[in-house]
Coordinates of C-alpha atoms and ligand atoms in Angstrom, one line a residue:
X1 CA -61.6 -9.6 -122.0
X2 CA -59.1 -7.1 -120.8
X3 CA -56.7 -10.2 -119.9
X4 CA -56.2 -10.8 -123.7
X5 CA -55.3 -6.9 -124.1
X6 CA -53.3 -6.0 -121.5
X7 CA -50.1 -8.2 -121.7
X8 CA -49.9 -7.2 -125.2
X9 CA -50.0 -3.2 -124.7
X10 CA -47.2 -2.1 -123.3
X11 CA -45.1 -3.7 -126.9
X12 CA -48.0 -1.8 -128.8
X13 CA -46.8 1.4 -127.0
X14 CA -43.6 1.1 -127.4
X15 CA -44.1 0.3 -131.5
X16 CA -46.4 3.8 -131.5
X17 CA -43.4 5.7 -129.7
X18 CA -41.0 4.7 -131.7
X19 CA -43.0 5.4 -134.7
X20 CA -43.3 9.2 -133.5
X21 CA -40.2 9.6 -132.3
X22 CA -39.0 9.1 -136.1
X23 CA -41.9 11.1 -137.9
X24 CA -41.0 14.0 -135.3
X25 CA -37.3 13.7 -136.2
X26 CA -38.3 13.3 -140.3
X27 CA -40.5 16.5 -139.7
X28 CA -38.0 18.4 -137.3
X29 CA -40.7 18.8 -134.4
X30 CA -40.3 18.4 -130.5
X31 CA -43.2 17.6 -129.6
X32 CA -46.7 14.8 -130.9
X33 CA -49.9 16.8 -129.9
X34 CA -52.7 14.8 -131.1
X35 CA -56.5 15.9 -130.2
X36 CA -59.2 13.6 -130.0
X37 CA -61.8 15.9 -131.3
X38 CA -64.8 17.5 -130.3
X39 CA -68.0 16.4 -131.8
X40 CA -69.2 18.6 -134.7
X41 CA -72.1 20.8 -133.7
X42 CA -75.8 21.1 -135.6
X43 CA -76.4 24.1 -137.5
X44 CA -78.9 26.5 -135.4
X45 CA -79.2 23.6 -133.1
X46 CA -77.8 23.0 -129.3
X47 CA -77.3 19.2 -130.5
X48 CA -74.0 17.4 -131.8
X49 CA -73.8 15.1 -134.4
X50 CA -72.1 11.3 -132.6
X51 CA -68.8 12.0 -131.6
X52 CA -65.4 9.8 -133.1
X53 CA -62.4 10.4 -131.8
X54 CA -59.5 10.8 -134.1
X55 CA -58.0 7.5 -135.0
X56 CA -54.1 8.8 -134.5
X57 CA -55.4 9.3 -130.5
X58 CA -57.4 5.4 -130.6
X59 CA -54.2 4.5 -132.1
X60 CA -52.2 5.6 -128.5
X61 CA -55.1 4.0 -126.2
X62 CA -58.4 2.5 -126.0
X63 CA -60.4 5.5 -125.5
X64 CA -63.3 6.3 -127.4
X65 CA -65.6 8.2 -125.2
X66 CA -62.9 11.4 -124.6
X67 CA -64.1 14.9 -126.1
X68 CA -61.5 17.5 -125.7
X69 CA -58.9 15.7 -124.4
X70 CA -55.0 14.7 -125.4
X71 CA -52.3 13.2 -126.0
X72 CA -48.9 15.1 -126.0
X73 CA -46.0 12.6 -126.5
X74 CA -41.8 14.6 -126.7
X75 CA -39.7 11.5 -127.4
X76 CA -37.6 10.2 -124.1
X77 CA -40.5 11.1 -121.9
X78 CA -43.8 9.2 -121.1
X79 CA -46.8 9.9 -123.1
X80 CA -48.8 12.3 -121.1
X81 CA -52.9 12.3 -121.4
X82 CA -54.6 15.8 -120.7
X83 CA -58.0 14.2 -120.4
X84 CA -61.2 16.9 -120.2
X85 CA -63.8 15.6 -117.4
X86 CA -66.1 18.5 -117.4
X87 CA -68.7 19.5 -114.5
X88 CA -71.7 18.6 -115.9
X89 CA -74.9 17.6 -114.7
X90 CA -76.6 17.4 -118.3
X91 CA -74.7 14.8 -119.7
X92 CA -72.7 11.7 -118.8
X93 CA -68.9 12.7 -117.9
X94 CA -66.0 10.3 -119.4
X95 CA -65.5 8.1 -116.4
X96 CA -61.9 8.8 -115.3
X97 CA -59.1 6.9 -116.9
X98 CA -58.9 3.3 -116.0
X99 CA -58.0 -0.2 -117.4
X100 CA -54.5 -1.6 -118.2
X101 CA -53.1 1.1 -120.0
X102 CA -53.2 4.2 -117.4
X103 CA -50.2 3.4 -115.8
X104 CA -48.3 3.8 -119.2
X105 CA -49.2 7.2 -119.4
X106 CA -48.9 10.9 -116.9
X107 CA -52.7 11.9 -116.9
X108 CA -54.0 15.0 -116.3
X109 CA -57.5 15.5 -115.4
X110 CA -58.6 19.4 -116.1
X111 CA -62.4 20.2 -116.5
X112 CA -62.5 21.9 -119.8
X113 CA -61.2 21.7 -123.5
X114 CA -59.5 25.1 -123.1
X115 CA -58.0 24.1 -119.7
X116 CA -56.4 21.2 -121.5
X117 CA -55.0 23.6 -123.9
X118 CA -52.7 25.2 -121.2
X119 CA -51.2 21.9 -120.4
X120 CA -49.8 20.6 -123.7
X121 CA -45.9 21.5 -124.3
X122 CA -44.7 24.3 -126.3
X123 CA -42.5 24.2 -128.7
X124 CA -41.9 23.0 -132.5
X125 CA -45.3 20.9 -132.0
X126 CA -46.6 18.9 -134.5
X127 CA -50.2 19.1 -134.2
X128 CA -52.7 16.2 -135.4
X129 CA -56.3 17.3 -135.6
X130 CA -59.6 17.5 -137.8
X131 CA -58.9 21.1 -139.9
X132 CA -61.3 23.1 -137.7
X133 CA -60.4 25.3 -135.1
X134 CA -59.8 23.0 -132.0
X135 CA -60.0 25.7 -129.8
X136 CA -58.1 29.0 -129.1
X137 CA -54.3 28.3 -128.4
X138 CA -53.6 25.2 -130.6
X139 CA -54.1 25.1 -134.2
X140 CA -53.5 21.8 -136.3
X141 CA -50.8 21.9 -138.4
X142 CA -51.0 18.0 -139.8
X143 CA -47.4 18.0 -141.5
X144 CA -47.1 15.7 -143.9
X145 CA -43.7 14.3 -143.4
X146 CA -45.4 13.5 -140.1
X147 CA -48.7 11.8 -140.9
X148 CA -46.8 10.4 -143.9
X149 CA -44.3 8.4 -141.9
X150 CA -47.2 7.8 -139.4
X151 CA -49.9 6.4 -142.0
X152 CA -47.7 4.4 -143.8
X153 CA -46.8 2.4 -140.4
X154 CA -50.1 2.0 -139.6
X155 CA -50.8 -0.3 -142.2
X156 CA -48.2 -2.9 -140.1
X157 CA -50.5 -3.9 -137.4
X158 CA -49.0 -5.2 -133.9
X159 CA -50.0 -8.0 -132.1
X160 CA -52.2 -5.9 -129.8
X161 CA -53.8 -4.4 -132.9
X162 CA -54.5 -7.7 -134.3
X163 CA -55.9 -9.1 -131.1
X164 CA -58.9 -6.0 -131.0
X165 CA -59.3 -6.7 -134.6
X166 CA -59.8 -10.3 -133.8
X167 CA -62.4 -9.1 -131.1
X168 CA -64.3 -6.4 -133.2
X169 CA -64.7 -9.6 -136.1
X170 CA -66.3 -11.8 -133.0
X171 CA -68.6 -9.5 -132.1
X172 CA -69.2 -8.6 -135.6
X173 CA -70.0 -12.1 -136.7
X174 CA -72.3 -12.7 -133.7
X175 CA -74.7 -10.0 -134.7
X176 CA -74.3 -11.2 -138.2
X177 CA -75.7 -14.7 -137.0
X178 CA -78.6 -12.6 -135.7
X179 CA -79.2 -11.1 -138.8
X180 CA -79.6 -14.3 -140.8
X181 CA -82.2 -15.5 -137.9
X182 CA -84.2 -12.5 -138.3
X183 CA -84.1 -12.5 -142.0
X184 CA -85.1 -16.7 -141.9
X185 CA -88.1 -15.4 -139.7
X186 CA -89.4 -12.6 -142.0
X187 CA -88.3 -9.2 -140.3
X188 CA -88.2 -6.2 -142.3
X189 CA -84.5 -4.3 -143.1
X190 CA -85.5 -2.4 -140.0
X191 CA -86.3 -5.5 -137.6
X192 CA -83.2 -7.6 -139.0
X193 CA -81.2 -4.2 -138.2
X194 CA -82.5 -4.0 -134.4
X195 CA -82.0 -7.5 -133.9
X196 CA -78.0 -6.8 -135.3
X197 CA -77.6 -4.0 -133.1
X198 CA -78.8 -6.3 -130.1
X199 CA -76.5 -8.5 -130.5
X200 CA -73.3 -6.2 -131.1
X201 CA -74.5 -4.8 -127.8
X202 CA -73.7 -1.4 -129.8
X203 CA -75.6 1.1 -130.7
X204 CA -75.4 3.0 -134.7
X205 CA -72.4 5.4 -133.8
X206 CA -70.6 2.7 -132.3
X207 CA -70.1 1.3 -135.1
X208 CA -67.1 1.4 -137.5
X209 CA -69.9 2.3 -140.5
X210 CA -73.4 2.7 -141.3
X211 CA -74.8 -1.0 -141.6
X212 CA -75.9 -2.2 -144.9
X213 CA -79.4 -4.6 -144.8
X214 CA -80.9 -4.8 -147.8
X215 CA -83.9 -7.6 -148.9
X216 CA -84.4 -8.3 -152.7
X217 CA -83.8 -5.8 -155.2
X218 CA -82.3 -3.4 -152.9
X219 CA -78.9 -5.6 -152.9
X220 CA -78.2 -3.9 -156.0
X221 CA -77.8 -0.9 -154.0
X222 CA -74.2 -0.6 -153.1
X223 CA -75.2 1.7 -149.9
X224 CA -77.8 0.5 -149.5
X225 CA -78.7 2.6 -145.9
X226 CA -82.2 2.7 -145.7
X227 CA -84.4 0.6 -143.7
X228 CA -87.8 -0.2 -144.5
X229 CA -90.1 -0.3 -141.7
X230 CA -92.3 -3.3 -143.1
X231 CA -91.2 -6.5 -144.6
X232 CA -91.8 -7.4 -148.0
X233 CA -94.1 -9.9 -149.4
X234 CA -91.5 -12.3 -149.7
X235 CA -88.1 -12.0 -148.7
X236 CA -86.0 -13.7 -151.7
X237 CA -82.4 -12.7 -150.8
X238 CA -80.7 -10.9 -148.1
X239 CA -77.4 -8.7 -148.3
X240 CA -75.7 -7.3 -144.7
X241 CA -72.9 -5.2 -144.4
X242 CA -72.1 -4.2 -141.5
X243 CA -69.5 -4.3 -138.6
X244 CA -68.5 -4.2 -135.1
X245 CA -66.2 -1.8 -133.2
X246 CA -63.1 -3.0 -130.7
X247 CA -61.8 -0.2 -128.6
X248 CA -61.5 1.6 -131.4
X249 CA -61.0 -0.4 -133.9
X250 CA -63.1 -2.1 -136.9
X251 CA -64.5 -5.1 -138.4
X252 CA -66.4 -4.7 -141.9
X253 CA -67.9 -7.9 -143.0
X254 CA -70.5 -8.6 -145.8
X255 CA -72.7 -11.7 -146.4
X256 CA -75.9 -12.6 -149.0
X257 CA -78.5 -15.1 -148.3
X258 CA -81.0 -16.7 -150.3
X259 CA -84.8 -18.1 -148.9
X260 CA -85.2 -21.9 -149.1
X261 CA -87.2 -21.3 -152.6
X262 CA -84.4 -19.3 -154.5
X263 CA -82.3 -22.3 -155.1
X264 CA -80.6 -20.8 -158.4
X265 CA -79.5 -17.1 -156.4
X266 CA -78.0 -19.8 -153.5
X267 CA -76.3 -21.4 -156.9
X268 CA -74.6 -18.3 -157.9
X269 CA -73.8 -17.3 -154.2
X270 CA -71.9 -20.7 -153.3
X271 CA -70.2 -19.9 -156.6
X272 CA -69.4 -16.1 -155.2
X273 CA -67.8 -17.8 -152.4
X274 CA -65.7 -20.2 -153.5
X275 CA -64.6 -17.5 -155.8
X276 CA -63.8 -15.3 -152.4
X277 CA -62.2 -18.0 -150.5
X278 CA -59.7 -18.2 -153.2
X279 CA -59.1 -14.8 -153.3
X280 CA -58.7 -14.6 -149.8
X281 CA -56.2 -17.7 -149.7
X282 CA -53.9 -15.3 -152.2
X283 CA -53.6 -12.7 -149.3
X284 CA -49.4 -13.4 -149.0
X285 CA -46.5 -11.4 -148.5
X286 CA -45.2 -10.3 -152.0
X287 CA -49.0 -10.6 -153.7
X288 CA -50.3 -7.4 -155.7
X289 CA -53.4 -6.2 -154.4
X290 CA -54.0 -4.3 -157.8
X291 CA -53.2 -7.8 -159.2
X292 CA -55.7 -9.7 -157.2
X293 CA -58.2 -7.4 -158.4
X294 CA -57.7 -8.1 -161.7
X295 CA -57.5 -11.4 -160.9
X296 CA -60.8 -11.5 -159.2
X297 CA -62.7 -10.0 -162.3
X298 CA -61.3 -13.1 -164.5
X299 CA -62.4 -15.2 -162.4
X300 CA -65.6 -14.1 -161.8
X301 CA -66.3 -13.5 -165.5
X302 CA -65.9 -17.4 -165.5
X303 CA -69.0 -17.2 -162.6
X304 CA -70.9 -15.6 -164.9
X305 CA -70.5 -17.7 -168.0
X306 CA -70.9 -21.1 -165.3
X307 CA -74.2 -19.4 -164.5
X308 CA -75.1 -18.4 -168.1
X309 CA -75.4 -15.0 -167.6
X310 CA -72.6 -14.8 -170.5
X311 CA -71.1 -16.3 -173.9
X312 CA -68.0 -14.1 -174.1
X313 CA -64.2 -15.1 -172.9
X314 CA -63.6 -13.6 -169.8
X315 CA -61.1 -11.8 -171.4
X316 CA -63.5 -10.3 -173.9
X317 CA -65.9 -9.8 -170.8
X318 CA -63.2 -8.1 -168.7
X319 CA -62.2 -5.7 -172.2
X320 CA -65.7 -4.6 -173.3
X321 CA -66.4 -3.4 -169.3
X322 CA -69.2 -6.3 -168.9
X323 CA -67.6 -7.7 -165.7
X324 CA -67.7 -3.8 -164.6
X325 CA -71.1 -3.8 -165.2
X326 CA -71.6 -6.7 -162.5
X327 CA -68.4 -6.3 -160.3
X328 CA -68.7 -2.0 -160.2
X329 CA -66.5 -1.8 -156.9
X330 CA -63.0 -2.5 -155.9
X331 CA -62.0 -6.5 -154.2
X332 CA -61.6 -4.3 -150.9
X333 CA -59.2 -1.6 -149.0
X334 CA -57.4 -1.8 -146.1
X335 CA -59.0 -1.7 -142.5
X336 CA -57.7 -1.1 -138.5
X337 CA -58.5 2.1 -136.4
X338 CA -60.7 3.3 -139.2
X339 CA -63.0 1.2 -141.7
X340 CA -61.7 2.1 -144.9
X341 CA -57.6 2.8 -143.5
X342 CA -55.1 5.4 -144.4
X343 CA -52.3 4.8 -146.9
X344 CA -54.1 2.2 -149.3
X345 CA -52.5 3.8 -152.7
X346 CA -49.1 5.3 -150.4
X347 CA -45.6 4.6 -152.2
X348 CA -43.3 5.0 -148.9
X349 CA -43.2 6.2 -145.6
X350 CA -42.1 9.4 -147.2
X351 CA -45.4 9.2 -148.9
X352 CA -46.0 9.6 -152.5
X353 CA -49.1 7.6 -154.4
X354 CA -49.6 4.8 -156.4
X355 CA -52.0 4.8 -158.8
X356 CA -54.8 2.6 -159.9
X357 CA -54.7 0.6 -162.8
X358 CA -56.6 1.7 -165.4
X359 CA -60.3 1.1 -165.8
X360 CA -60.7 0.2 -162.1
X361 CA -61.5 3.9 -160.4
X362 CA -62.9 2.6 -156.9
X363 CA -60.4 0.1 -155.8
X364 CA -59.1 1.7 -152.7
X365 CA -55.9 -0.3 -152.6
X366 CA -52.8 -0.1 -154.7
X367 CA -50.1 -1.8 -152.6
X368 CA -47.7 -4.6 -152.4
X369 CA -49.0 -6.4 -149.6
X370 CA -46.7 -7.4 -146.8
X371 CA -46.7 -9.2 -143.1
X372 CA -48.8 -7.1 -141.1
X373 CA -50.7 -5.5 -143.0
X374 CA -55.2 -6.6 -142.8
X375 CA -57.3 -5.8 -145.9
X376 CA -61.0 -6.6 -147.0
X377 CA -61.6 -9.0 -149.5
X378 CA -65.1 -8.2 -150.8
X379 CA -65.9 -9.4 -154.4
X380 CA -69.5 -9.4 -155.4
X381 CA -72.0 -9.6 -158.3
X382 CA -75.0 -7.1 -158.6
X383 CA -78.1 -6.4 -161.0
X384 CA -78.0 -2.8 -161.1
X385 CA -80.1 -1.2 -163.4
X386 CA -78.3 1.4 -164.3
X387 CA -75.1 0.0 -165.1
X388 CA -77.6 -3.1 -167.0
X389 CA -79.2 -0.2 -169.1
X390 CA -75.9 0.9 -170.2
X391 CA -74.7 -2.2 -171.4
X392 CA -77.5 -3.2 -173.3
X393 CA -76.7 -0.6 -175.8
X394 CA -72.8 -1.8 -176.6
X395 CA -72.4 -4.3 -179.8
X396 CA -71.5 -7.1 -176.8
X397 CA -74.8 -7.1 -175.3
X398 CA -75.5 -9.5 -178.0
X399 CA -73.0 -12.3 -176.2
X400 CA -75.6 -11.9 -172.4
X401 CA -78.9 -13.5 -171.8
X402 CA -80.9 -11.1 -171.1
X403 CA -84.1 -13.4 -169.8
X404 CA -81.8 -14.7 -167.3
X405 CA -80.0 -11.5 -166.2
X406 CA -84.0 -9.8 -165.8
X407 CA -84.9 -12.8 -163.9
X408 CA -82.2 -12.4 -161.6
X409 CA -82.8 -8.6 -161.1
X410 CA -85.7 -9.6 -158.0
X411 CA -82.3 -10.7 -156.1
X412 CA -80.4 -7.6 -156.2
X413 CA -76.7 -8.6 -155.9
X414 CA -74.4 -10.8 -154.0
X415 CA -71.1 -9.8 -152.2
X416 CA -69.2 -11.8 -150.0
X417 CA -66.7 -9.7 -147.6
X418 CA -64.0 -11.0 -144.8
X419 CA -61.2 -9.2 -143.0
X420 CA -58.0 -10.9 -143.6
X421 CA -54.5 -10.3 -142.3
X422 CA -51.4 -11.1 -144.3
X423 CA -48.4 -13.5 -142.4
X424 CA -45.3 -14.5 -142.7
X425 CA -47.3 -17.6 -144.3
X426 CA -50.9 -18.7 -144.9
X427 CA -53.3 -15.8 -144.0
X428 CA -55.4 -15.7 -141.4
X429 CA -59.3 -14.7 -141.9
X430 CA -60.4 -12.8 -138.8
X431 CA -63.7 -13.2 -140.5
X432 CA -64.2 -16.8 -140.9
X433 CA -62.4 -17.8 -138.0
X434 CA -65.1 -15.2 -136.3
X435 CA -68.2 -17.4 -137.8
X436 CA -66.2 -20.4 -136.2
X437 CA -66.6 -19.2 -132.5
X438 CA -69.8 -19.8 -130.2
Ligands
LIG1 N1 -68.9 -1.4 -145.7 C1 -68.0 -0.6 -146.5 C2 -67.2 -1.4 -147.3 O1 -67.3 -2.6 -147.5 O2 -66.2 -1.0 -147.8
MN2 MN1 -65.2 -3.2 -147.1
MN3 MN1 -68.4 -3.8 -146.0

């Protein structure tokens, strides 16, 4: 797998160092220090919560599995790693670097987090970390003209970056293909989730977010994150979100299913994604996201009224909040190194916000979107209760059937989610071109 990687690094590299060179110049620093992290301790306990290392070090090399260590970058001089490989006979120790990126950089191998502290430069250091105390002799500073300059790039993925994201969608669509077995054979949320897990070959903390399996009602539970240990009587419909991870980087990809005998919820879910598929065709240089959103909330108002939930216009629907009631979430964010990625509302590299439109409080993306850049596409339709109780009491609950919205309450909700990267021309769906592949 490595073969598809490594010819693609070293121009990855060189997009990252350039990147830093000019947010060190912007912020008038000498020197990048960027931690990895240490994994946050339990209160009274001797036991860590899972460790993730900081996305701006994943965004330097594929190493995931690296407590303590570093990356200290001065511009004209090779990236050096300060990587911590502690004597230890109670845990597993990092393996030592290797792979097709070592060579790129000076490593260091010291045996503790406060050894690798004596090694980074001094100087006017710019200092990327997680607030906390790293450890005596550093401190994170985080400037924002830096991690301004440095988020907003981010959102331009390289080839390299694209070719993970490509991988973390494979892997992700293979265990979703599990999933849809298990649920066809009866498992409960928690049997589906094993056999997803098995077939990511990754464990819970590998992955980019905390899987979503939900069976009937529970659908209509956006986070849905619980997983019951016995399977219902019947399983009528099946919602999973979940992911994979890629060196680093993330996949975040939702499907709904319906059981042979709920022909009407597999109705309303071909109509949710043909609704999707268009909104992911609209994924082009120069397209509003904000606008999209907007757009998707028309167009599913017309789902609704197709499906008779409705009597309304959609533009009466979208006014009097009733396609809010059913679409409560944003169309989707932006993704790469972390699930939901940095700079969704940013105005510039020299930061600045842009802000939502109004009406719409949980869309995570505000942007323009341009060449480069890979965002989720996630529109659904849910029977939540307590969004359903509150429109019952406004003057246009008179304009909803309300037989056939209770009726379709045993399904919980429907959302349809793919990763999909923006070109120079037609867009390209990691996610379907995922389900595709053997
Ligand atoms: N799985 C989280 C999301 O779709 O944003
Ligand atoms: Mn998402
Ligand atoms: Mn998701």
């Amino acid at each position: 797998m490595s073969d598809l990687f490594a010819p693609l690094y070293p121009q990855h590299l060189a997009t990252v160092r350039e990147r830093a060179d000019r947010a060190l110049a912007l912020g008038g620093y000498d020197h990048l220090l960027v931690a990895a992290g240490t994994p946050p301790g339990k209160f009274l306990d001797d036991q860590d919560y899972p460790f993730v290392a900081n996305p701006h070090f994943r965004h330097w090399l594929p190493l995931t599995d690296a407590p303590g260590s570093w990356i200290a970058y001065t511009p004209g001089s090779k990236p050096k790693l300060v990587f911590v490989q502690p004597r230890d006979y109670w845990h597993v120790v990092p393996a030592a670097p290797h792979g097709y990126w070592v060579e790129h950089f000076d490593i260091v191998i010291v045996r503790s987090a406060a050894e690798a502290i004596a090694q980074l430069p001094a100087g006017r250091r710019a200092v990327i970390a997680a607030a906390c105390p790293v450890t005596d002799g550093v401190e994170a500073n985080n400037p924002p003209a830096v991690l301004d300059y440095l988020h907003w790039h981010r959102s331009y993925k390289t080839p390299y970056e694209l070719a993970l994201m490509r991988e973390a969608s494979r892997i992700g669509t293979r265990a979703h293909r599990a999933a849809e077995a298990a649920f066809r054979a009866g498992e409960s949320e928690f049997g589906i989730h094993m056999a997803y897990l098995a077939a990511a070959k990754q464990i819970d903390a590998e992955l980019p977010y905390a899987s979503i399996v939900a069976l009937n009602e529970h659908g209509a539970v956006l986070h849905y994150t619980h997983f019951d240990r016995t399977p219902p009587a019947a399983s009528r419909s099946f919602l999973i979100d979940a992911g994979a991870s890629a060196a680093g980087y993330a996949s975040d990809i939702t499907r709904t299913y319906a059981s042979p005998h709920a022909g009407e919820f597999q109705a309303l879910i071909d109509s949710v994604d043909a609704a999707q598929r268009g909104f992911a065709a609209k994924v082009r240089a120069g397209q509003s996201y904000p606008e999209l959103h907007i757009h998707a909330h028309h167009v599913l108002a017309g789902v609704l009224r197709e499906h008779g939930f409705l009597r309304m216009s959609a533009e009466s629907a979208i006014e009097s909040g009733v396609t809010s009631a059913f679409f409560p979430h944003g169309l989707g964010h932006p993704i790469g190194l972390q699930v939901h990625d940095v700079a969704g509302f940013q105005q510039g590299e020299r930061g600045g916000s842009i802000a939502r439109p109004d009406g719409h409080p949980y869309l995570r993306m505000t942007r323009v979107l341009e060449p480069g850049m890979v965002v989720t596409i996630e529109p659904g339709l849910y029977f939540i209760d307590m969004l359903l109780a509150e429109l019952r009491d406004k003057p246009v609950a008179a304009d909803i059937d309300w037989a056939k919205v209770d009726h379709f309450r045993q399904y919980g909700g429907i959302r349809i989610e793919d990763d999909v990267a923006c070109t120079d021309g037609e867009p390209e769906n990691l996610t379907r071109d995922a389900f595709g592949m053997p």
